Amino acid sequence: MKIKQEEVEQRLKHFEKVCRGAGIKLTHQRLEIFREVAQTGDHPDADQVFQRVRKRIPTVSLDTVYRTLWMLSDLGLVVTLGSSREPTRFDANLNSHHHFVCGKCGFTRDFYSDELDNIRLPDSVGSYGEIEATHVEVRGVCQNCSAKKANQRTLSYQNRR
Amino acid sequence: MKIKQEEVEQRLKHFEKVCRGAGIKLTHQRLEIFREVAQTGDHPDADQVFQRVRKRIPTVSLDTVYRTLWMLSDLGLVVTLGSSREPTRFDANLNSHHHFVCGKCGFTRDFYSDELDNIRLPDSVGSYGEIEATHVEVRGVCQNCSAKKANQRTLSYQNRR
DNA sequence: TTTAATGCAAAAGATTTGCAACATG
DNA sequence: CATGTTGCAAATCTTTTGCATTAAA
């Protein structure tokens, strides 16, 4: 699924602006890695991005792709799907519910909402396939982590665990 | 965060019923693994379940925990959080949007909804922490996978890749 | 020229698998 | 007793890290 050329240009411009603003070097590989994600609507994983970029830059390495992707995520230039960077978590609550997840520490809690349970999805969604469940994920920073925030240095995209 | 004893009992009963119905043996380890997930609201990952069950059954192995957890998921007795069983995926779409994800193959597409964007979350959510983003994930089976469905055997919880 | 970014190879982390021993129905 | 399940150890897959080399600003 290709994104319109015009939109891709815009995303690239924004990317360059943000990088310059953050004092981040615009390397050939970063440009191509971002372009790859920016020009597709199919939400590739790191390895898929790697395989595609590789066609144009045969020497890129997978770890550069990872580093760049997480950098983009830290800069708010891309969004990750699913509970990024954490092992799969399990929940035995079978009542219709939704989740609050702390992006710093993984703290997770259920919450309930009739309004959300009864929302009507756009028809376009149905055309993608048969719908089985709708689930809302609220991402944020839990109280515990906010409290610690003050004395912590902001993690850079390097060195994050 | 502990779940009420009464609720736990109910979950265990349901678990036993489903297992019997599916011809699945009720082993000591399965019971304890399920109990562990059923009695907590903190959404543990496989290793956390392992560590906790281990206290009661010192010989359980991590792989049994994994096998059981996925079995529970296949039976619909537990729900997984995040993009289960798939590497992290990236998306450069910065407009407010939501996702349709196929549980079989990972096919993913964005969709938009003003209604969803404007929904008001219950106050309880705010008490968990500072909200940064709200994102709806619709899980289902894409058209491609439904089409193939007819001639495929249903994957058991054993042997799934 | 200075400092950050890259590529490589090796490590770490998460999850799965083959198989013989074992327990459940 | 028959078959499904377990534990173990080894394998696999994904992601990260240390470090010397290279390239952007």
PDB file of N, CA, C and O (backbone and C1' of nucleotides) in Angstrom, chain B residues 25-26 62-63 66-67 70 85, chain C residues 14-18 23-25:
ATOM      1  N   LYS B  25      -6.433 -32.076  28.894  1.00  0.00           N
ATOM      2  CA  LYS B  25      -6.198 -32.605  30.231  1.00  0.00           C
ATOM      3  C   LYS B  25      -5.930 -31.521  31.265  1.00  0.00           C
ATOM      4  O   LYS B  25      -5.190 -30.583  31.016  1.00  0.00           O
ATOM      5  N   LEU B  26      -6.536 -31.690  32.407  1.00  0.00           N
ATOM      6  CA  LEU B  26      -6.369 -30.722  33.483  1.00  0.00           C
ATOM      7  C   LEU B  26      -5.184 -31.121  34.352  1.00  0.00           C
ATOM      8  O   LEU B  26      -5.334 -31.810  35.352  1.00  0.00           O
ATOM      9  N   LEU B  62       9.727 -23.119  32.075  1.00  0.00           N
ATOM     10  CA  LEU B  62       9.260 -21.931  31.374  1.00  0.00           C
ATOM     11  C   LEU B  62       8.517 -22.300  30.100  1.00  0.00           C
ATOM     12  O   LEU B  62       7.529 -21.664  29.737  1.00  0.00           O
ATOM     13  N   ASP B  63       8.973 -23.331  29.439  1.00  0.00           N
ATOM     14  CA  ASP B  63       8.293 -23.663  28.182  1.00  0.00           C
ATOM     15  C   ASP B  63       6.887 -24.198  28.413  1.00  0.00           C
ATOM     16  O   ASP B  63       5.992 -23.979  27.600  1.00  0.00           O
ATOM     17  N   TYR B  66       4.813 -21.121  28.700  1.00  0.00           N
ATOM     18  CA  TYR B  66       4.508 -20.580  27.376  1.00  0.00           C
ATOM     19  C   TYR B  66       3.421 -21.382  26.681  1.00  0.00           C
ATOM     20  O   TYR B  66       2.441 -20.845  26.182  1.00  0.00           O
ATOM     21  N   ARG B  67       3.620 -22.713  26.669  1.00  0.00           N
ATOM     22  CA  ARG B  67       2.645 -23.553  25.981  1.00  0.00           C
ATOM     23  C   ARG B  67       1.253 -23.371  26.567  1.00  0.00           C
ATOM     24  O   ARG B  67       0.270 -23.251  25.849  1.00  0.00           O
ATOM     25  N   TRP B  70      -0.322 -19.836  25.712  1.00  0.00           N
ATOM     26  CA  TRP B  70      -0.847 -19.746  24.344  1.00  0.00           C
ATOM     27  C   TRP B  70      -2.056 -20.632  24.157  1.00  0.00           C
ATOM     28  O   TRP B  70      -2.976 -20.302  23.412  1.00  0.00           O
ATOM     29  N   ARG B  85       2.967 -11.971  19.629  1.00  0.00           N
ATOM     30  CA  ARG B  85       3.682 -12.892  18.766  1.00  0.00           C
ATOM     31  C   ARG B  85       4.197 -12.299  17.475  1.00  0.00           C
ATOM     32  O   ARG B  85       4.427 -13.004  16.518  1.00  0.00           O
TER      33      ARG B  85
ATOM     34  P    DA C  14      13.580 -10.823  28.173  1.00  0.00           P
ATOM     35  O5'  DA C  14      12.907 -11.593  26.955  1.00  0.00           O
ATOM     36  C5'  DA C  14      12.454 -10.847  25.844  1.00  0.00           C
ATOM     37  C4'  DA C  14      11.802 -11.786  24.861  1.00  0.00           C
ATOM     38  C3'  DA C  14      10.726 -12.688  25.473  1.00  0.00           C
ATOM     39  O3'  DA C  14       9.588 -12.597  24.642  1.00  0.00           O
ATOM     40  C1'  DA C  14      12.348 -13.986  24.343  1.00  0.00           C
ATOM     41  P    DT C  15       8.295 -13.468  25.035  1.00  0.00           P
ATOM     42  O5'  DT C  15       8.532 -14.794  24.173  1.00  0.00           O
ATOM     43  C5'  DT C  15       8.635 -14.659  22.757  1.00  0.00           C
ATOM     44  C4'  DT C  15       8.933 -16.014  22.158  1.00  0.00           C
ATOM     45  C3'  DT C  15       7.932 -17.091  22.529  1.00  0.00           C
ATOM     46  O3'  DT C  15       7.293 -17.486  21.322  1.00  0.00           O
ATOM     47  C1'  DT C  15      10.166 -17.876  22.635  1.00  0.00           C
ATOM     48  P    DT C  16       6.348 -18.712  21.231  1.00  0.00           P
ATOM     49  O5'  DT C  16       7.372 -19.842  20.746  1.00  0.00           O
ATOM     50  C5'  DT C  16       8.101 -19.603  19.547  1.00  0.00           C
ATOM     51  C4'  DT C  16       8.883 -20.848  19.179  1.00  0.00           C
ATOM     52  C3'  DT C  16       8.047 -22.128  19.112  1.00  0.00           C
ATOM     53  O3'  DT C  16       8.340 -22.687  17.845  1.00  0.00           O
ATOM     54  C1'  DT C  16       9.975 -22.462  20.433  1.00  0.00           C
ATOM     55  P    DT C  17       7.617 -23.986  17.329  1.00  0.00           P
ATOM     56  O5'  DT C  17       8.685 -25.140  17.611  1.00  0.00           O
ATOM     57  C5'  DT C  17      10.010 -24.979  17.151  1.00  0.00           C
ATOM     58  C4'  DT C  17      10.794 -26.237  17.441  1.00  0.00           C
ATOM     59  C3'  DT C  17       9.985 -27.533  17.382  1.00  0.00           C
ATOM     60  O3'  DT C  17      10.714 -28.449  16.575  1.00  0.00           O
ATOM     61  C1'  DT C  17      11.114 -27.346  19.460  1.00  0.00           C
ATOM     62  P    DG C  18      10.178 -29.883  16.200  1.00  0.00           P
ATOM     63  O5'  DG C  18      11.191 -30.797  17.003  1.00  0.00           O
ATOM     64  C5'  DG C  18      12.608 -30.665  16.824  1.00  0.00           C
ATOM     65  C4'  DG C  18      13.310 -31.793  17.547  1.00  0.00           C
ATOM     66  C3'  DG C  18      12.629 -33.156  17.410  1.00  0.00           C
ATOM     67  O3'  DG C  18      13.652 -34.156  17.419  1.00  0.00           O
ATOM     68  C1'  DG C  18      12.528 -32.443  19.686  1.00  0.00           C
ATOM     69  P    DA C  23       4.843 -38.752  37.073  1.00  0.00           P
ATOM     70  O5'  DA C  23       3.443 -38.260  36.510  1.00  0.00           O
ATOM     71  C5'  DA C  23       3.283 -36.887  36.166  1.00  0.00           C
ATOM     72  C4'  DA C  23       1.915 -36.725  35.567  1.00  0.00           C
ATOM     73  C3'  DA C  23       0.789 -37.220  36.460  1.00  0.00           C
ATOM     74  O3'  DA C  23      -0.189 -36.211  36.402  1.00  0.00           O
ATOM     75  C1'  DA C  23       0.687 -38.314  34.353  1.00  0.00           C
ATOM     76  P    DT C  24      -1.523 -36.304  37.216  1.00  0.00           P
ATOM     77  O5'  DT C  24      -2.573 -36.435  36.034  1.00  0.00           O
ATOM     78  C5'  DT C  24      -2.664 -35.384  35.068  1.00  0.00           C
ATOM     79  C4'  DT C  24      -3.660 -35.795  34.003  1.00  0.00           C
ATOM     80  C3'  DT C  24      -5.041 -36.148  34.563  1.00  0.00           C
ATOM     81  O3'  DT C  24      -5.994 -35.477  33.765  1.00  0.00           O
ATOM     82  C1'  DT C  24      -4.202 -37.929  33.251  1.00  0.00           C
ATOM     83  P    DG C  25      -7.570 -35.454  34.148  1.00  0.00           P
ATOM     84  O5'  DG C  25      -8.150 -36.533  33.137  1.00  0.00           O
ATOM     85  C5'  DG C  25      -8.186 -36.226  31.748  1.00  0.00           C
ATOM     86  C4'  DG C  25      -8.708 -37.420  30.985  1.00  0.00           C
ATOM     87  C3'  DG C  25     -10.099 -37.886  31.421  1.00  0.00           C
ATOM     88  O3'  DG C  25     -10.823 -38.306  30.277  1.00  0.00           O
ATOM     89  C1'  DG C  25      -8.555 -39.648  31.693  1.00  0.00           C
TER      90       DG C  25
END
